[in-house]
């Protein structure tokens, strides 16, 4: 039952983007096309789960025993940056089109506060490794859900007659706000 609460909470109730406002940069930047949003979701999910595993192990087996818990943020950022470089190398070889489509936003995963936030929240919530991985994967799904819904809406808005003063970023921010309010409806589930 505990796993179900973690999954449901991370995907819908406490969505990392729409409720906790972490990862807004890729949320707004990569959501213009659905195909790019799906690719970014995969890259973020991969890095988020691997980063959570690596940071958990570093926290439990290195930082805590040595009394260096105060170095948590720096250590976690270094791990995340290394993992992003790995994803960048893999994407460049496996899917050059996706690598090109993600452009500048791929290196921005390094500074994506959603990934760092999930890694730190895993430690703060005192999850064990399995719960941490489930939490990270669920947050990745929640991030992907919000991103793909938002990308789909933005693609649809591009075909609509939006007033000139609202085109582009203004209508995207209004849409994101309405989407966040829609996700608030899930707040009583867990």
mmCIF file of C-alpha atoms in Angstrom:
data_model
loop_
_atom_site.group_PDB
_atom_site.id
_atom_site.type_symbol
_atom_site.label_atom_id
_atom_site.label_comp_id
_atom_site.label_asym_id
_atom_site.label_seq_id
_atom_site.Cartn_x
_atom_site.Cartn_y
_atom_site.Cartn_z
ATOM 1 C CA UNK A 1 0.000 0.000 0.000
ATOM 2 C CA UNK A 2 2.869 2.358 0.790
ATOM 3 C CA UNK A 3 4.223 2.039 -2.764
ATOM 4 C CA UNK A 4 0.818 2.904 -4.192
ATOM 5 C CA UNK A 5 0.692 6.085 -2.089
ATOM 6 C CA UNK A 6 4.191 7.054 -3.239
ATOM 7 C CA UNK A 7 3.292 6.464 -6.904
ATOM 8 C CA UNK A 8 -0.057 8.242 -6.825
ATOM 9 C CA UNK A 9 1.328 11.102 -4.764
ATOM 10 C CA UNK A 10 4.303 11.695 -7.046
ATOM 11 C CA UNK A 11 2.387 11.479 -10.332
ATOM 12 C CA UNK A 12 -0.812 13.361 -9.568
ATOM 13 C CA UNK A 13 -1.048 14.888 -6.103
ATOM 14 C CA UNK A 14 2.417 16.404 -5.701
ATOM 15 C CA UNK A 15 3.382 16.634 -9.358
ATOM 16 C CA UNK A 16 6.983 17.804 -9.474
ATOM 17 C CA UNK A 17 6.283 20.480 -12.105
ATOM 18 C CA UNK A 18 2.718 21.612 -11.500
ATOM 19 C CA UNK A 19 2.543 21.432 -7.707
ATOM 20 C CA UNK A 20 6.155 21.845 -6.569
ATOM 21 C CA UNK A 21 7.281 24.057 -9.488
ATOM 22 C CA UNK A 22 10.542 22.189 -10.043
ATOM 23 C CA UNK A 23 11.752 21.697 -13.612
ATOM 24 C CA UNK A 24 9.951 24.692 -15.085
ATOM 25 C CA UNK A 25 12.750 25.508 -17.571
ATOM 26 C CA UNK A 26 12.400 22.302 -19.630
ATOM 27 C CA UNK A 27 8.642 22.328 -19.026
ATOM 28 C CA UNK A 28 8.294 25.660 -20.816
ATOM 29 C CA UNK A 29 11.224 25.300 -23.199
ATOM 30 C CA UNK A 30 10.703 21.842 -24.664
ATOM 31 C CA UNK A 31 6.924 21.790 -24.764
ATOM 32 C CA UNK A 32 6.432 23.404 -28.163
ATOM 33 C CA UNK A 33 6.334 20.031 -29.955
ATOM 34 C CA UNK A 34 4.984 16.757 -28.633
ATOM 35 C CA UNK A 35 7.819 14.691 -30.118
ATOM 36 C CA UNK A 36 10.450 16.786 -28.352
ATOM 37 C CA UNK A 37 8.493 16.621 -25.103
ATOM 38 C CA UNK A 38 8.399 12.825 -25.246
ATOM 39 C CA UNK A 39 12.148 12.691 -25.900
ATOM 40 C CA UNK A 40 12.871 15.035 -23.002
ATOM 41 C CA UNK A 41 10.632 12.923 -20.782
ATOM 42 C CA UNK A 42 12.705 9.853 -21.558
ATOM 43 C CA UNK A 43 15.989 11.636 -20.916
ATOM 44 C CA UNK A 44 14.756 13.165 -17.653
ATOM 45 C CA UNK A 45 13.318 9.838 -16.486
ATOM 46 C CA UNK A 46 16.573 8.032 -17.178
ATOM 47 C CA UNK A 47 18.685 10.645 -15.409
ATOM 48 C CA UNK A 48 16.219 11.057 -12.529
ATOM 49 C CA UNK A 49 16.141 7.350 -11.647
ATOM 50 C CA UNK A 50 19.888 6.852 -12.053
ATOM 51 C CA UNK A 51 20.649 10.040 -10.128
ATOM 52 C CA UNK A 52 18.377 8.990 -7.278
ATOM 53 C CA UNK A 53 20.077 5.599 -7.015
ATOM 54 C CA UNK A 54 23.560 7.085 -7.169
ATOM 55 C CA UNK A 55 22.853 9.944 -4.778
ATOM 56 C CA UNK A 56 21.115 7.659 -2.294
ATOM 57 C CA UNK A 57 24.102 5.324 -2.234
ATOM 58 C CA UNK A 58 26.525 8.240 -1.890
ATOM 59 C CA UNK A 59 24.480 9.739 0.943
ATOM 60 C CA UNK A 60 24.066 6.478 2.879
ATOM 61 C CA UNK A 61 27.475 4.915 2.345
ATOM 62 C CA UNK A 62 29.820 7.908 2.029
ATOM 63 C CA UNK A 63 28.418 11.218 3.273
ATOM 64 C CA UNK A 64 26.562 10.038 6.391
ATOM 65 C CA UNK A 65 29.267 7.672 7.747
ATOM 66 C CA UNK A 66 31.994 10.277 7.237
ATOM 67 C CA UNK A 67 29.909 13.081 8.752
ATOM 68 C CA UNK A 68 29.899 14.971 5.464
ATOM 69 C CA UNK A 69 26.139 15.319 5.013
ATOM 70 C CA UNK A 70 26.641 19.070 4.568
ATOM 71 C CA UNK A 71 28.251 18.302 1.178
ATOM 72 C CA UNK A 72 25.022 16.707 -0.052
ATOM 73 C CA UNK A 73 24.069 19.391 -2.572
ATOM 74 C CA UNK A 74 27.531 19.644 -4.128
ATOM 75 C CA UNK A 75 27.921 15.862 -4.347
ATOM 76 C CA UNK A 76 24.466 15.450 -5.854
ATOM 77 C CA UNK A 77 25.079 18.147 -8.474
ATOM 78 C CA UNK A 78 28.330 16.474 -9.533
ATOM 79 C CA UNK A 79 26.602 13.095 -9.873
ATOM 80 C CA UNK A 80 23.738 14.591 -11.887
ATOM 81 C CA UNK A 81 26.126 16.476 -14.180
ATOM 82 C CA UNK A 82 28.051 13.268 -14.860
ATOM 83 C CA UNK A 83 24.871 11.348 -15.645
ATOM 84 C CA UNK A 84 23.677 14.055 -18.027
ATOM 85 C CA UNK A 85 26.967 13.826 -19.912
ATOM 86 C CA UNK A 86 26.386 10.076 -20.190
ATOM 87 C CA UNK A 87 22.855 10.605 -21.544
ATOM 88 C CA UNK A 88 24.150 13.202 -24.001
ATOM 89 C CA UNK A 89 26.777 10.798 -25.360
ATOM 90 C CA UNK A 90 24.223 7.969 -25.653
ATOM 91 C CA UNK A 91 21.619 10.156 -27.392
ATOM 92 C CA UNK A 92 24.187 11.530 -29.824
ATOM 93 C CA UNK A 93 25.024 7.982 -30.944
ATOM 94 C CA UNK A 94 21.591 6.332 -30.712
ATOM 95 C CA UNK A 95 19.246 9.117 -31.833
ATOM 96 C CA UNK A 96 20.956 12.068 -33.522
ATOM 97 C CA UNK A 97 17.582 13.540 -34.529
ATOM 98 C CA UNK A 98 16.377 13.628 -30.924
ATOM 99 C CA UNK A 99 19.766 14.933 -29.824
ATOM 100 C CA UNK A 100 19.442 17.788 -32.325
ATOM 101 C CA UNK A 101 15.786 18.440 -31.405
ATOM 102 C CA UNK A 102 16.574 18.747 -27.700
ATOM 103 C CA UNK A 103 19.360 21.182 -28.505
ATOM 104 C CA UNK A 104 20.330 23.406 -25.606
ATOM 105 C CA UNK A 105 17.785 21.794 -23.292
ATOM 106 C CA UNK A 106 19.740 18.557 -23.011
ATOM 107 C CA UNK A 107 22.650 20.180 -21.153
ATOM 108 C CA UNK A 108 20.042 22.042 -19.105
ATOM 109 C CA UNK A 109 19.029 18.725 -17.541
ATOM 110 C CA UNK A 110 22.215 19.201 -15.532
ATOM 111 C CA UNK A 111 20.647 22.193 -13.852
ATOM 112 C CA UNK A 112 17.120 20.799 -13.863
ATOM 113 C CA UNK A 113 16.044 21.382 -10.303
ATOM 114 C CA UNK A 114 13.448 18.593 -10.604
ATOM 115 C CA UNK A 115 16.213 15.979 -10.725
ATOM 116 C CA UNK A 116 18.128 17.503 -7.833
ATOM 117 C CA UNK A 117 14.863 18.049 -5.965
ATOM 118 C CA UNK A 118 13.822 14.404 -6.268
ATOM 119 C CA UNK A 119 17.251 13.235 -5.114
ATOM 120 C CA UNK A 120 17.125 15.505 -2.060
ATOM 121 C CA UNK A 121 13.461 14.701 -1.316
ATOM 122 C CA UNK A 122 14.296 10.989 -1.352
ATOM 123 C CA UNK A 123 16.791 11.574 1.453
ATOM 124 C CA UNK A 124 14.573 14.025 3.361
ATOM 125 C CA UNK A 125 11.590 11.670 3.285
ATOM 126 C CA UNK A 126 13.895 8.915 4.595
ATOM 127 C CA UNK A 127 12.945 6.470 1.846
ATOM 128 C CA UNK A 128 14.897 3.261 1.486
ATOM 129 C CA UNK A 129 16.488 2.511 -1.892
ATOM 130 C CA UNK A 130 13.437 0.722 -3.339
ATOM 131 C CA UNK A 131 11.053 3.455 -2.212
ATOM 132 C CA UNK A 132 13.478 6.054 -3.558
ATOM 133 C CA UNK A 133 13.583 4.408 -6.987
ATOM 134 C CA UNK A 134 9.783 4.146 -7.044
ATOM 135 C CA UNK A 135 9.553 7.795 -5.975
ATOM 136 C CA UNK A 136 12.005 8.878 -8.693
ATOM 137 C CA UNK A 137 10.312 6.826 -11.415
ATOM 138 C CA UNK A 138 6.893 8.126 -10.361
ATOM 139 C CA UNK A 139 8.124 11.713 -10.403
ATOM 140 C CA UNK A 140 9.562 11.088 -13.871
ATOM 141 C CA UNK A 141 6.165 9.794 -14.988
ATOM 142 C CA UNK A 142 4.499 12.840 -13.422
ATOM 143 C CA UNK A 143 6.978 15.143 -15.137
ATOM 144 C CA UNK A 144 6.356 13.361 -18.439
ATOM 145 C CA UNK A 145 2.593 13.456 -18.001
ATOM 146 C CA UNK A 146 2.579 17.188 -17.330
ATOM 147 C CA UNK A 147 5.052 17.867 -20.144
ATOM 148 C CA UNK A 148 3.207 15.830 -22.791
ATOM 149 C CA UNK A 149 -0.209 17.211 -21.849
ATOM 150 C CA UNK A 150 1.207 20.725 -21.976
ATOM 151 C CA UNK A 151 2.963 20.063 -25.297
ATOM 152 C CA UNK A 152 -0.239 18.702 -26.797
ATOM 153 C CA UNK A 153 -2.165 21.756 -25.676
ATOM 154 C CA UNK A 154 0.527 24.103 -27.022
ATOM 155 C CA UNK A 155 0.499 22.343 -30.413
ATOM 156 C CA UNK A 156 -3.277 22.738 -30.499
ATOM 157 C CA UNK A 157 -2.995 26.416 -29.510
ATOM 158 C CA UNK A 158 -0.628 27.041 -32.420
ATOM 159 C CA UNK A 159 -3.482 26.183 -34.781
ATOM 160 C CA UNK A 160 -5.967 28.469 -33.000
ATOM 161 C CA UNK A 161 -6.661 32.142 -33.442
ATOM 162 C CA UNK A 162 -4.987 33.429 -30.280
ATOM 163 C CA UNK A 163 -5.030 37.217 -29.758
ATOM 164 C CA UNK A 164 -1.777 38.855 -30.859
ATOM 165 C CA UNK A 165 -0.822 40.019 -27.352
ATOM 166 C CA UNK A 166 -1.170 36.495 -25.942
ATOM 167 C CA UNK A 167 0.745 34.539 -28.577
ATOM 168 C CA UNK A 168 3.798 32.583 -27.456
ATOM 169 C CA UNK A 169 4.898 32.762 -23.849
ATOM 170 C CA UNK A 170 1.839 34.577 -22.384
ATOM 171 C CA UNK A 171 -0.650 31.945 -23.527
ATOM 172 C CA UNK A 172 1.801 29.195 -22.495
ATOM 173 C CA UNK A 173 1.983 30.594 -18.959
ATOM 174 C CA UNK A 174 -1.793 30.945 -18.753
ATOM 175 C CA UNK A 175 -2.169 27.374 -19.978
ATOM 176 C CA UNK A 176 0.383 26.114 -17.453
ATOM 177 C CA UNK A 177 -1.513 27.871 -14.664
ATOM 178 C CA UNK A 178 -4.808 26.309 -15.712
ATOM 179 C CA UNK A 179 -3.133 22.901 -15.966
ATOM 180 C CA UNK A 180 -1.698 23.338 -12.449
ATOM 181 C CA UNK A 181 -5.178 24.201 -11.155
ATOM 182 C CA UNK A 182 -6.550 21.091 -12.835
ATOM 183 C CA UNK A 183 -3.944 18.955 -11.046
ATOM 184 C CA UNK A 184 -4.943 20.580 -7.747
ATOM 185 C CA UNK A 185 -8.151 18.598 -8.084
ATOM 186 C CA UNK A 186 -6.163 15.465 -7.212
ATOM 187 C CA UNK A 187 -5.020 16.899 -3.865
ATOM 188 C CA UNK A 188 -7.483 14.870 -1.786
ATOM 189 C CA UNK A 189 -6.449 11.468 -3.149
ATOM 190 C CA UNK A 190 -3.621 10.726 -0.699
#
